Structure formats: C-alpha cells, structure tokens
XYZ file of C-alpha atoms in Angstrom:
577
model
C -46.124 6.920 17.158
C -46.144 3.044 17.545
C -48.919 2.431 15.647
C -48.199 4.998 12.725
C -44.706 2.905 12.164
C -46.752 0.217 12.027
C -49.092 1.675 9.082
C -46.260 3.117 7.004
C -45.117 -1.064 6.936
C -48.039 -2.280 6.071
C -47.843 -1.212 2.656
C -45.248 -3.460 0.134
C -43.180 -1.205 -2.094
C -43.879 -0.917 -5.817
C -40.746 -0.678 -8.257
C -40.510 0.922 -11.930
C -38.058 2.283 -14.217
C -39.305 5.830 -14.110
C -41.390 7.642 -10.953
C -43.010 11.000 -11.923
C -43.935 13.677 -9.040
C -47.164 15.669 -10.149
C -49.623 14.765 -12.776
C -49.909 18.276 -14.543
C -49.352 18.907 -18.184
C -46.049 18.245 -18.020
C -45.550 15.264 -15.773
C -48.072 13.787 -18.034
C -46.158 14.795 -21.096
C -43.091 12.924 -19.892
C -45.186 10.471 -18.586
C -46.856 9.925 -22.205
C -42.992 9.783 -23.964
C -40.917 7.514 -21.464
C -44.211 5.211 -21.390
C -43.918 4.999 -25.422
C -40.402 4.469 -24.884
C -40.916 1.152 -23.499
C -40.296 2.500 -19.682
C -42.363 1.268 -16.553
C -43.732 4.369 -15.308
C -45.812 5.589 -12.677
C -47.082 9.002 -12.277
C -47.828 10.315 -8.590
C -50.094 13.524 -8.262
C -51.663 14.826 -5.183
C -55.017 15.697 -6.121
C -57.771 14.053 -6.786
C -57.142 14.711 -10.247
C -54.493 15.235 -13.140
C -53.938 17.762 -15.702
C -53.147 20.992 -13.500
C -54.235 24.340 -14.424
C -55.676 22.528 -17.694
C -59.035 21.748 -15.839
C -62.668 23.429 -16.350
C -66.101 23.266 -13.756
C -69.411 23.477 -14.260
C -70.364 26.161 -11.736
C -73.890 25.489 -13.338
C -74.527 21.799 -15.078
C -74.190 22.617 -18.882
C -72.019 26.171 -18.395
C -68.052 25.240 -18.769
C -65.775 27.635 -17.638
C -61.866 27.654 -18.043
C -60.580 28.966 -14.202
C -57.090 28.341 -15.363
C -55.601 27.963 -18.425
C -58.279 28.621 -21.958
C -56.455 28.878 -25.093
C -54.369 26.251 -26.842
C -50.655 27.419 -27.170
C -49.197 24.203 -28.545
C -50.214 24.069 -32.606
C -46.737 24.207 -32.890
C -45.207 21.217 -30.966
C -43.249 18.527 -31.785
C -44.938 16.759 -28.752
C -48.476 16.661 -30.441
C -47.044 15.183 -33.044
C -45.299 12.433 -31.719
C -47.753 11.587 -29.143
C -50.656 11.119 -31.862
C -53.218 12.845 -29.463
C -55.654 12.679 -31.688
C -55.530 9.029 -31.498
C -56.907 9.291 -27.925
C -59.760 11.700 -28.558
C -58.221 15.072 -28.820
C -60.141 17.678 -30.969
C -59.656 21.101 -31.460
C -62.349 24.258 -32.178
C -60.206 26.561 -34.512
C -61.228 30.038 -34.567
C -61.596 32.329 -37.599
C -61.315 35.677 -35.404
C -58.750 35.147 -32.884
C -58.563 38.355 -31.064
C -59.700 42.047 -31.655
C -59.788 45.473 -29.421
C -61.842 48.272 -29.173
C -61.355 52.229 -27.722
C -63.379 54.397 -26.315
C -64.239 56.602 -29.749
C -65.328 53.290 -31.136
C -62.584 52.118 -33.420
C -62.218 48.750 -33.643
C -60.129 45.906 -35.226
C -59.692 42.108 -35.521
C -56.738 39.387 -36.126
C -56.963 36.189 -37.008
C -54.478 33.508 -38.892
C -57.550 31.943 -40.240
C -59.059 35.564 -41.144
C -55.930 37.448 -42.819
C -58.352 39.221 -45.384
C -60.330 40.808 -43.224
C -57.970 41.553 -40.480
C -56.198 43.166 -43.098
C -59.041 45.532 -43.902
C -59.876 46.026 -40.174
C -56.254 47.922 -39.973
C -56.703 49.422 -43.556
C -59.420 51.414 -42.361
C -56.527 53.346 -39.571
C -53.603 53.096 -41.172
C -52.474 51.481 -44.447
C -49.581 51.439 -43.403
C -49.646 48.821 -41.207
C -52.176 46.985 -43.282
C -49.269 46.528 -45.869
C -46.644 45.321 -43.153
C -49.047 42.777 -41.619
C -49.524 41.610 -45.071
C -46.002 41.227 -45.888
C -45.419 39.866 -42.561
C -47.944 37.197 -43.184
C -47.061 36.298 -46.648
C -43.163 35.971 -45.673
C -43.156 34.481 -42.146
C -46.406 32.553 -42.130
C -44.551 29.564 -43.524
C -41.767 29.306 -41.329
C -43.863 30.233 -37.910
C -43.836 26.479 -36.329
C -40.065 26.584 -37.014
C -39.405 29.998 -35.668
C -41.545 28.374 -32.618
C -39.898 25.350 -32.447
C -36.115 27.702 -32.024
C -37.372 29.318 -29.156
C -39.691 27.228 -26.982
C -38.743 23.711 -28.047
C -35.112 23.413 -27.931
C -33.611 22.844 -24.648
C -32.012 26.000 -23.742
C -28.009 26.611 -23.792
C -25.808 26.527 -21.016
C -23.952 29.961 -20.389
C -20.486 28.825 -22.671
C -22.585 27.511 -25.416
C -23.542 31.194 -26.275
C -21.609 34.166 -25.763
C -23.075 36.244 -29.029
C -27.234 36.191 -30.069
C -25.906 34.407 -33.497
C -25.071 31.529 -31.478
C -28.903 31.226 -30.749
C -31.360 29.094 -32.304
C -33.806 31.247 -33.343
C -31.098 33.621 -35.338
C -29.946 30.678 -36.509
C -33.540 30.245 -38.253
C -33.989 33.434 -39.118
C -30.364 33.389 -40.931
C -31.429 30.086 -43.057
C -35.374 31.352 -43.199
C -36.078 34.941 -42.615
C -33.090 36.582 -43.504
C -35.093 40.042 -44.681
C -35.939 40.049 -40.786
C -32.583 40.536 -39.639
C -32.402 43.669 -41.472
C -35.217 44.867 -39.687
C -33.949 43.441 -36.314
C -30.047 43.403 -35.905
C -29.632 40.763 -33.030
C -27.379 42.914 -31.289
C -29.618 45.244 -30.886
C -32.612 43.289 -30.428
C -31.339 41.723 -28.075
C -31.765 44.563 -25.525
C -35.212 45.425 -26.757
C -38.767 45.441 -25.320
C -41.390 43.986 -26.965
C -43.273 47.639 -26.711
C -39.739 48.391 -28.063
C -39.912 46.612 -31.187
C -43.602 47.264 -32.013
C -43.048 50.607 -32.320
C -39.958 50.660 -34.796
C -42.749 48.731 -37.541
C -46.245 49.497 -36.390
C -47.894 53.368 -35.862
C -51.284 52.288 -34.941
C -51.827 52.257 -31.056
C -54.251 49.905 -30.835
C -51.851 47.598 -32.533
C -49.580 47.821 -30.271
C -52.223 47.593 -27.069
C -52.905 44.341 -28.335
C -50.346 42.693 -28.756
C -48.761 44.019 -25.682
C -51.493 42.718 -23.640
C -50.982 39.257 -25.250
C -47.393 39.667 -24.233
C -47.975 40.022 -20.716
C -51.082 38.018 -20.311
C -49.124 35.078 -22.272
C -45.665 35.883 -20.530
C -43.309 38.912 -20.045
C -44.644 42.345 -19.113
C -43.864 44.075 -22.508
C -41.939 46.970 -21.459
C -39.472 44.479 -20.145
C -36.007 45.503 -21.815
C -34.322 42.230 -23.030
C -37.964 40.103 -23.629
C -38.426 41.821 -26.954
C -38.445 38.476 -29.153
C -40.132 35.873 -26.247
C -42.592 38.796 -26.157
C -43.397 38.474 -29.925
C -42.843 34.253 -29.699
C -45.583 34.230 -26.802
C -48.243 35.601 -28.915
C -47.563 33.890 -32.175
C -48.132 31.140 -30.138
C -51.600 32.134 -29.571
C -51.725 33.187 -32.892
C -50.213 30.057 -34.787
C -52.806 27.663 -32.749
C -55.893 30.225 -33.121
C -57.995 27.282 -31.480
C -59.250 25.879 -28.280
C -59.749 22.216 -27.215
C -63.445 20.744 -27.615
C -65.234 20.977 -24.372
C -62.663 22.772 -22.377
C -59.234 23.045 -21.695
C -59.605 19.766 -19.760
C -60.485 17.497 -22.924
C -56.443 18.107 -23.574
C -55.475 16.368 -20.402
C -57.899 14.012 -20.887
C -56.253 12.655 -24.144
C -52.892 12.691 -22.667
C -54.274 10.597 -19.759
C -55.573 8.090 -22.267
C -52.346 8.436 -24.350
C -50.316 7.227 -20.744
C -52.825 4.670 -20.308
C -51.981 3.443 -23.203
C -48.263 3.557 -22.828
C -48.997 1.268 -19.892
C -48.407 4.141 -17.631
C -49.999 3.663 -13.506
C -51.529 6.479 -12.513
C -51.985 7.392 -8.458
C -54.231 10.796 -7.534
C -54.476 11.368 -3.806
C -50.911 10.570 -3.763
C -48.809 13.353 -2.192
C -45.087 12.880 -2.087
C -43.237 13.385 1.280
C -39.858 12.697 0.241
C -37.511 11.539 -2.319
C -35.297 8.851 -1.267
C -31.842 9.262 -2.050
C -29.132 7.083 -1.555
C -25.610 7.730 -1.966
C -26.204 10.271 -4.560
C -28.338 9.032 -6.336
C -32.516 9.269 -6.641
C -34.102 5.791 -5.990
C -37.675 6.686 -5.266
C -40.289 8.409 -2.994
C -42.015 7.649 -0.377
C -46.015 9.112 0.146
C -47.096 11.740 2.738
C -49.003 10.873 5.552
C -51.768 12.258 4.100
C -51.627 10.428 1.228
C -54.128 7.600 0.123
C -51.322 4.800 1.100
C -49.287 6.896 4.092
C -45.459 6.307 3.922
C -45.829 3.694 1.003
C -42.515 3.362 -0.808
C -42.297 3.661 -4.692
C -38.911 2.801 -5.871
C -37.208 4.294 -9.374
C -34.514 1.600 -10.772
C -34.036 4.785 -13.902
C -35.132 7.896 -13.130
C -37.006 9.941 -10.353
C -38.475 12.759 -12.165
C -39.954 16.135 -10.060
C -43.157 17.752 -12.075
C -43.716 20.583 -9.187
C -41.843 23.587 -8.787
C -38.200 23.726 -8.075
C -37.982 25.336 -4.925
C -40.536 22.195 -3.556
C -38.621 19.574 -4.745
C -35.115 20.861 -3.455
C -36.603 22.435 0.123
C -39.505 19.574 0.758
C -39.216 16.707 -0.612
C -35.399 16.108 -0.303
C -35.463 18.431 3.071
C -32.450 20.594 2.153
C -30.173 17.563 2.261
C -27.515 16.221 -0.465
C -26.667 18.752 -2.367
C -23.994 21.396 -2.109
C -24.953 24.902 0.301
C -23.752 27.363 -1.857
C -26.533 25.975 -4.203
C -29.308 25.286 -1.744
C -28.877 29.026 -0.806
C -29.464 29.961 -4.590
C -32.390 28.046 -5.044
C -33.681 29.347 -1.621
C -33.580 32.827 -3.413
C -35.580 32.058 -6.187
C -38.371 33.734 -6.433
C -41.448 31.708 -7.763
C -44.296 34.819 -7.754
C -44.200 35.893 -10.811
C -47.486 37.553 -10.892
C -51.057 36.602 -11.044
C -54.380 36.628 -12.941
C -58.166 37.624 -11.100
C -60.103 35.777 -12.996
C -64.000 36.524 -13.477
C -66.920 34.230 -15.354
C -70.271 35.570 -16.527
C -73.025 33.594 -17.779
C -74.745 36.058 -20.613
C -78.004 35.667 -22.630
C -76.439 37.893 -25.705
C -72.803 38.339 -27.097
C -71.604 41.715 -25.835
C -72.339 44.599 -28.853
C -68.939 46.451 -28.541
C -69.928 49.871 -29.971
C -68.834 52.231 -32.599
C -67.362 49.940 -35.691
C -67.116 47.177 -33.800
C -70.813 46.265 -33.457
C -70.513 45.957 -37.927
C -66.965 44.394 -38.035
C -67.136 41.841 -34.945
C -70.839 40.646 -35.882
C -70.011 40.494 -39.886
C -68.444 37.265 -41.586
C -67.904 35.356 -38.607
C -65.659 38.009 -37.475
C -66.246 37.737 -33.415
C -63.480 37.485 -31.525
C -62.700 34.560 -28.818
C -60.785 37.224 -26.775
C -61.559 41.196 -26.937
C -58.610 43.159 -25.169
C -60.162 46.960 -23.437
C -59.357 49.258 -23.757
C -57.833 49.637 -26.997
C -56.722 53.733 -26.645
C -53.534 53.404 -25.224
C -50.979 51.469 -23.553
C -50.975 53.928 -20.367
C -53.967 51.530 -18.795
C -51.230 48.541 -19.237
C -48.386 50.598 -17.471
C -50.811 51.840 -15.166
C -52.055 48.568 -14.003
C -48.181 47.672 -13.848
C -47.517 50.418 -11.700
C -50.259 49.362 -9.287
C -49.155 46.006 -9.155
C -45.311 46.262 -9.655
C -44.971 49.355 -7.228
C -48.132 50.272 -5.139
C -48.429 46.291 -5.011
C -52.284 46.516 -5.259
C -55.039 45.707 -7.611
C -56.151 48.295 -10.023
C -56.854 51.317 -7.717
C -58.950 53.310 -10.539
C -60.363 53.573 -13.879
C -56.941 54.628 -15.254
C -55.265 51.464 -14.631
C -58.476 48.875 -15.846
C -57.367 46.962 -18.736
C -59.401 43.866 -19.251
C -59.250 40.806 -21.402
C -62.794 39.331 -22.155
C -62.964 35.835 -23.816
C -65.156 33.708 -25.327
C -65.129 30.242 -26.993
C -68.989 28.879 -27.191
C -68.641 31.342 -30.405
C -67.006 28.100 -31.853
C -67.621 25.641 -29.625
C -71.107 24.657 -28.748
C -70.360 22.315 -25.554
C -69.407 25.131 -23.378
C -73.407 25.705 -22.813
C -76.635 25.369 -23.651
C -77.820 27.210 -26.855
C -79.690 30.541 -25.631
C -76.516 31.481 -23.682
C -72.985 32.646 -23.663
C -69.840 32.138 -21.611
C -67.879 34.991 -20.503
C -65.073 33.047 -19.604
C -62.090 33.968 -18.309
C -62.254 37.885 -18.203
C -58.532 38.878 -16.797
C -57.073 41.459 -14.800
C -53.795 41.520 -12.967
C -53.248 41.638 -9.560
C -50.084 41.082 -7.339
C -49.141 37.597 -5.648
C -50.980 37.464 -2.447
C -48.111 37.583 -0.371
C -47.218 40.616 -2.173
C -49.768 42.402 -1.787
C -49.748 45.429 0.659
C -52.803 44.959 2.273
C -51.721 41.519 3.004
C -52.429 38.140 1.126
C -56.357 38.205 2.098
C -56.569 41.795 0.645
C -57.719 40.683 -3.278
C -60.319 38.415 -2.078
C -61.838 40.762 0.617
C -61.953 43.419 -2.471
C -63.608 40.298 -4.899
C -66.274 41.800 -5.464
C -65.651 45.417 -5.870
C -62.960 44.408 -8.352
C -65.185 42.367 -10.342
C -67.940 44.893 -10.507
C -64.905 47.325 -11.802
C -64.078 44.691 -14.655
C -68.166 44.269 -15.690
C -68.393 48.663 -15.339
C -65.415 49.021 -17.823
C -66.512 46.354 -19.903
C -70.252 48.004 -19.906
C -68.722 50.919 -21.407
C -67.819 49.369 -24.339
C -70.351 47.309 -24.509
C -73.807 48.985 -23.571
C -75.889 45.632 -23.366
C -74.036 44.062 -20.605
C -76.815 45.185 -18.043
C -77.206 43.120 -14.941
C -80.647 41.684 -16.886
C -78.227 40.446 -19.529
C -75.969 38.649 -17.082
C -77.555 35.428 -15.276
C -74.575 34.585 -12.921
C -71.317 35.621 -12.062
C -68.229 33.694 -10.537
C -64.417 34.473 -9.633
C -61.651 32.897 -8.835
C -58.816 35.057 -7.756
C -55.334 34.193 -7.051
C -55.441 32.649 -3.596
C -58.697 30.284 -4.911
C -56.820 29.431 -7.630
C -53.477 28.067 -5.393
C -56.595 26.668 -3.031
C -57.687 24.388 -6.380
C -54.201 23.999 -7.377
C -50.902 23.922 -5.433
C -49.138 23.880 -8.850
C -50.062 27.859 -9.521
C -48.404 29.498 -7.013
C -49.928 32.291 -6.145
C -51.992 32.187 -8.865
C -49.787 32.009 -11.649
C -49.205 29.603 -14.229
C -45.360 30.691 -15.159
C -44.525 30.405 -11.324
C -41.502 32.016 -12.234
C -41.225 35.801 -13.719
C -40.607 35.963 -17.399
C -37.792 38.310 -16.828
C -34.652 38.535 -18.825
C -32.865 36.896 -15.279
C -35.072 34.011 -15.442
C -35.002 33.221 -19.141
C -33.520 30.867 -21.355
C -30.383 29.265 -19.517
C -31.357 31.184 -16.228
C -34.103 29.651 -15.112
C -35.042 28.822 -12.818
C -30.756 28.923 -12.212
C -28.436 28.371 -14.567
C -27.020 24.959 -13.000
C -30.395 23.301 -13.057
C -31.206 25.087 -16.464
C -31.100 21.661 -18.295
C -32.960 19.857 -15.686
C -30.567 18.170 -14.525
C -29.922 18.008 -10.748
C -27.026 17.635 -8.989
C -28.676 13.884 -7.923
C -28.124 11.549 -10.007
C -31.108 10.179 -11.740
C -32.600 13.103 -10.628
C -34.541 15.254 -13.021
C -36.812 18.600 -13.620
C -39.553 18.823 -15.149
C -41.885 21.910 -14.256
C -43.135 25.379 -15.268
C -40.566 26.655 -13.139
C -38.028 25.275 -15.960
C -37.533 26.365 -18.998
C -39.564 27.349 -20.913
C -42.357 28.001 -18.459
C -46.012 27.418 -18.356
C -48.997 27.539 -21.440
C -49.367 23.973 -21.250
C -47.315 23.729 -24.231
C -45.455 20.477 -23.814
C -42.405 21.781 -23.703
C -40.496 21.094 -20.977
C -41.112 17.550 -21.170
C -40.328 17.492 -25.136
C -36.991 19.558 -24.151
C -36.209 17.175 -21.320
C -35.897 14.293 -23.508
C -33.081 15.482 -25.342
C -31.447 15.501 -22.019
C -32.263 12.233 -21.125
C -31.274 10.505 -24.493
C -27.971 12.922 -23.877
C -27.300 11.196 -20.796
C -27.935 7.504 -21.847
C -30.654 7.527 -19.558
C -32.588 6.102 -22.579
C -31.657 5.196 -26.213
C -32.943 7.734 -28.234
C -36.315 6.026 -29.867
C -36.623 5.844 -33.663
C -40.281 8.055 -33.576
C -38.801 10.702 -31.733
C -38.377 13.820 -33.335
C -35.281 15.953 -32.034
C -34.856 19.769 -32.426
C -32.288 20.461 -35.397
C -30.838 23.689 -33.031
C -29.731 21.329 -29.867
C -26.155 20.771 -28.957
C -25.522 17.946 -26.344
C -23.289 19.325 -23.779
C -21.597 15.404 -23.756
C -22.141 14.710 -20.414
C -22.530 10.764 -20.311
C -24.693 10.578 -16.743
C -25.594 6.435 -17.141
C-alpha cells in the first residue's frame, strides 16, 4: 500500500479551465466548442480511443463495417455548422435511395429526399393516395425540415414550469409561424397523447408505409406504439431522412474530424485515461483524479471552470463522486434510473452480389440508382414489429420464431466505394432487437450462446426475400451482439446507444430526471453531458450544442460572437458564476 501512495505522487498535477470525462461524440463536441471559445481544455477517455459508438473495424483488411452507429443523423445541426467540420476533413456520401421495404407477395417501394420523383411513383403504383400526401408533404414541409429539427432536438429542453400546455413548446411554436396547415391535421392537444403508429394511420392507408417508418422509429428511438412519442417518433426519422448520407469511409471519419477540429482548438487529448473520481471541494467540482488502471494511476487533473461528465449519469453520480455531496432524496432518484433501454444484435456479411429482393423490387431497386442503403423486412405488416416487442418487452427474449423476425439490412458501398474492394459488398449492420442482457430471461449470457442460431434466423428471413443470398454468395459473416458491443464500449450500455428508454417518462425535461434535465448538477461547476441527457444518442451533437446555452446562461462563459443560439430557448436566469 506503501509503495502505491508513493506512485499516485509521483505524478505533478495538470490544471485547465475545462476537464471533460469521456471522449465520445459528445465530449468531443463540447470539447470542439469550449476549445474555440478560447478555454484550456482537456478531454479524458478511457479507451484506447475516442469517438464512442462512432467507430468501424476491418474484420478483413479492405471490408469496413459499422458495429455501432452507420447513418449520419446530424444534416440538421447547428453544431456542424459552427464547428466548420469540413475544414478538418469531413466528407459525406449522400444517398439518392435512402430506404425501401419489401413483402412477401413482392411489392416493393423506395424513399429518398434526394429521389422524391420516383419514390413518389414507387407508392403510386399501391395507393395514390398516399402518393399525393407524400407529395404535398414534401413540397410544404421540405423547406422548413432543419427548423422543425432544430425545435425538437436542438433546443435545450424546458424545465417542468416553463410548459404547462404543448403551445408553450418549441416545435408548435414552429409549426404556428411555419406549418400552420399541419396543425389542422395534428391538434397539439391531441397529438400530444399519440403514437407514432397513431399518427401514421390518421394520413397514410398503405401498410408498408407505415412498417417503415415505424421501424425507423424504433430502430432510431421510441418503440412506435409508444402513446405520447407520436412527434419524436416522426422527428427521429426525418432525421435520417433530412441527412440521407453517410460519412466517407465509415462512421469513424466523423470522429476523426472532430478530433482534428479539438486539436485545433488547442484541445489535450488523454486515451487510456480512466477517471476514478471527481474531486469536489466544498461544493464545488475542481477536477479528477485517474484510476489505478489508468496510463498515469491517481494523477490529478484540476478544473479552475468547469468539470464536465461525458458518460452516463448514473456513473458519474454513483462512481466517480461515490454517492457523496449531494442531497439523498436525489441520490435515491438517480439510483432508480433505469439506463437499459433496449438493444441492437448486430450481424455483418461480406457478399459477392447486391441482394435481388424479388417481385417489383428486383426492377425498382436496380433501376435509376434506386438501391436502397437500408431495406426494412418484412414489409406485410406491423404484427412482426409488435411481435418482436412482445418477445423482448414481455417474454424478455430474442425473437422466438418466424412471426416476430423483422430485420433491417443496410448497405453503404452502394455510394461509397472505401467500404471494400470492388467485386464485393458490405452487408453492414443487419439489425434485430433483443433485450438488455441483464434482462434477459435466460440470463445475460443467453443472446450470445444463441449467436449463431439468431444470425442464421436473420440470413433465412432475409433469403426469402432475396433468393441469391446462398451461403456461395456470402464470403464471411460476423456479429456483435449486445454484451460485445458494452465489451468494445462501456459507453453503450447494454448495447444501446440511447442508454436511456425513449419513453414519454424519460423525454424532454425528464430525462434522465427532471432536476438534472438541463445538465446542470447540484455541484457547482459541475455539468452533463451524455446520451443519457437530453436528447439522447445518434451522434447528433446535440447535447453538447444544447449544453452551451446553459453554460453561457450561467456566466460560465461569455456567449462567443460565432455561436449560433436556438431562437426557441428561454434562460431559466439562474446566474451560477
């Protein structure tokens, strides 16, 4: 014990303005903006590298696969914006066919922002119908999407007596001065309450509409029979929809540009650098100090400004401050919270050919550039959704039968050629839904015992769609389920990327609780800054954007001339500095 006291001295302290905790997405995004902002800052992440679920391998040298995140959510952010990321090498593949679905009699249709003709005439061919509403809808709201965006996912969210009626919210506020022919489709008090399953069926007839955009609904955030998550249902996939693209090279190549961007800022960056506690001194944050395990153990790393936590809430309040200075009643709330809010099984194949969906899908999706990056199966019904939900939600087990396989199937070398060599294609990620590990009834083992039976379910269904996927057409398969995916990254707990359910109780100012909604903590000089804050995950730079408003709120820092503020914010007019 001597002679570890004596290592933990050896080390001489390092001092900035601003210490970050965790080098994912969005300690990197606040990184990136306090670091323009003139402010010393040093980020401290505990792996070997930054950028969190934003990462892709090379299972095979040349074949890129996305384990994690895979689709670009953020066209729409202020944050991109500001930061310039294109300055420091970020590019973009944009895709004319965003997403399409097929059913088992073989009809088939596409969408696409960059492809309204013929996504049009995909639905034309089922029901006109909804053809003419997905035209008007584009014509009328296409203009005003970023903004609607912007209302909903970058605004820091209102504390419970800002809001007591859904007109005090930002994003009726837009659609009072914007939209206004949509709030006589969708009264606020009575969207309020609705699904987003809810409000697809009051404008749309076709089914495989519906399935979808459903799917993207869940897959992108809430479950979309969830009463209440109607509108952040519909917000989640026109984000998706509004970006349509991917970075170049991977999910990764985004991270990689905001590392340069904090580089730049003069940001330090530490990896191998686990935190084992922040230091707090008579209420108020003044730094960290590292793990044992860490690449300096017990090294102190003071914070004259701010100490800033990038991992999850319930972390940062049990682990790294121990339980200590802050009130019971709260430390019993936050104990509560429950940060499984589902997770993804993720499979990869390495193909020689495209898969030929049949029935009109092998014309539409191989006409015109019209191939989907992300093919949701089966297209018949929503049952296979609800089914699947019932086998997670209440059986708590992976898809038990044929009944309850719904698949999404994804591909990006269609538009960008440095995912692999030419000759080959990238299945990569094909989802399913499972439960959190330590949900699961079979124990938290159970999913990856069952890998490979699962995965040969996924490839089975998705053979039946699309005849040519024969094991001589696949050349290697890989998986990552939810407890590998926690293995590579402590940030998705148990294999999710949200952490938190999106759930009408953990939404907007409830999450992750409604006295840390504005990431504030009850530290001084404390701060939040995680997926398990508002607004969640999607590597969207969010949270970090949202955060800022805080900080400027709080005098923490003056509010910088390039720094673009969301028109629907109120400051609260608590002066914390």
């Amino acid at each position: 014990m001597r002679v570890e006291k004596e290592i933990k001295t050896f080390y001489p302290s390092e001092t900035y303005d601003a210490v970050i905790i965790g080098g994912g997405p969005n300690g990197l995004g606040i990184a990136a903006l306090l670091g323009k902002a003139g402010l010393k800052v040093c980020i401290l992440e505990e792996r070997l590298q930054c950028g969190g679920g934003a990462e892709n391998t090379e299972p095979i040298p040349g074949f890129r696969i996305d384990p994690h995140a895979t689709y670009f959510y953020a066209g729409a952010s202020p944050t991109i914006e500001i930061l310039e990321l294109r300055k420091f090498g970020f590019r973009l593949k944009y895709f004319k066919t965003l997403a399409g679905t097929v059913t088992s009699d073989g009809k088939a249709i596409i969408s696409g922002r960059f492809n309204i003709k013929n996504t049009i005439e995909s639905i034309a061919k089922y029901s006109k119908k909804d053809a003419e509403f997905t035209k008007i809808m584009y014509e009328s709201f296409e203009p005003y999407t970023k903004d609607f965006l912007r209302s909903i996912f970058w605004t820091p969210p209102y504390t419970p007596d800002m809001w007591s009626d859904p007109k005090d919210l930002p994003w009726f506020k837009f659609m009072k001065e914007k939209a206004p022919g949509l709030l006589a489709l969708f009264p606020p008090e009575t969207i309020m309450e609705m699904s987003t399953y809810e409000i697809l069926d009051t404008q749309y007839e076709f089914e495989p509409l519906k399935v979808v955009a459903g799917q993207g609904a869940w897959y992108n955030g809430p479950f979309p029979a969830w009463r209440g998550m109607g509108i952040f249902g519909i917000a989640t996939g026109l984000l998706m929809a509004y970006s349509s693209s991917s970075p170049q090279g991977g999910m990764h190549s985004y991270m990689h540009a905001l590392i340069r961007c904090c580089l730049h800022y003069g940001v330090k960056i530490y990896t191998n650098a686990k935190v084992g506690e922040i230091l707090v001194e008579n209420g108020e944050a003044k730094g960290v100090v590292l793990a044992d395990e860490s690449f300096y153990p017990g090294k102190v790393i003071r914070a004259t400004k701010l100490v800033i936590s990038a991992i999850d809430v319930k972390q940062t309040f049990l682990k790294l401050l121990k339980g200590k200075h802050i009130p019971k009643p709260l430390l019993e709330k936050i104990k509560d919270i429950n940060t499984h809010g589902g997770s993804l099984f993720v499979l990869h194949l390495i193909v020689k050919d495209l898969p030929k969906y049949k029935g009109d899908a092998e014309e539409l999706f191989f006409k015109d550039g019209n191939y989907p990056t992300v093919v949701a199966l089966p297209g018949d019904s929503r049952s296979f959704i609800l089914n699947q939900a019932r086998d997670i939600f209440s059986f708590r087990t992976h898809p038990q039968s044929e009944e309850s396989m719904h698949i999404m199937v994804c591909c990006h070398d269609i538009y960008d050629d440095t995912r692999c060599p030419p000759g080959y294609h990238v299945l990569s990620p094909i989802y399913i839904q499972v439960p959190p590990p330590e949900y699961h009834r079979d124990g938290p083992d159970a999913v990856n015992k069952a890998k490979w039976e699962i995965a040969e379910g996924m490839i089975e269904l998705l053979r039946k769609f699309a005849p040519n996927m024969t094991e001589k057409n696949i050349v290697a398969k890989f998986i990552n389920t939810p407890l590998d995916s926690e293995f590579r990254n402590t940030g998705l707990i148990g294999g999710n990327w949200y952490a938190i359910r999106e759930c009408e109780d953990q939404w907007w100012s409830f999450r992750p609780i409604p006295e840390l909604a504005r990431y504030r903590t009850p530290i001084h000089k404390l701060y939040l800054c995680h997926q398990t804050s508002y607004p969640g995950g999607l590597c969207i730079l969010a949270v970090p954007y949202n955060l800022m408003h805080i900080l400027i709120d709080d005098g923490a820092i003056e509010k910088p001339e390039w720094f673009i503020p969301s028109p629907y914010h109120i400051s609260d007019g608590e002066k914390r500095f």
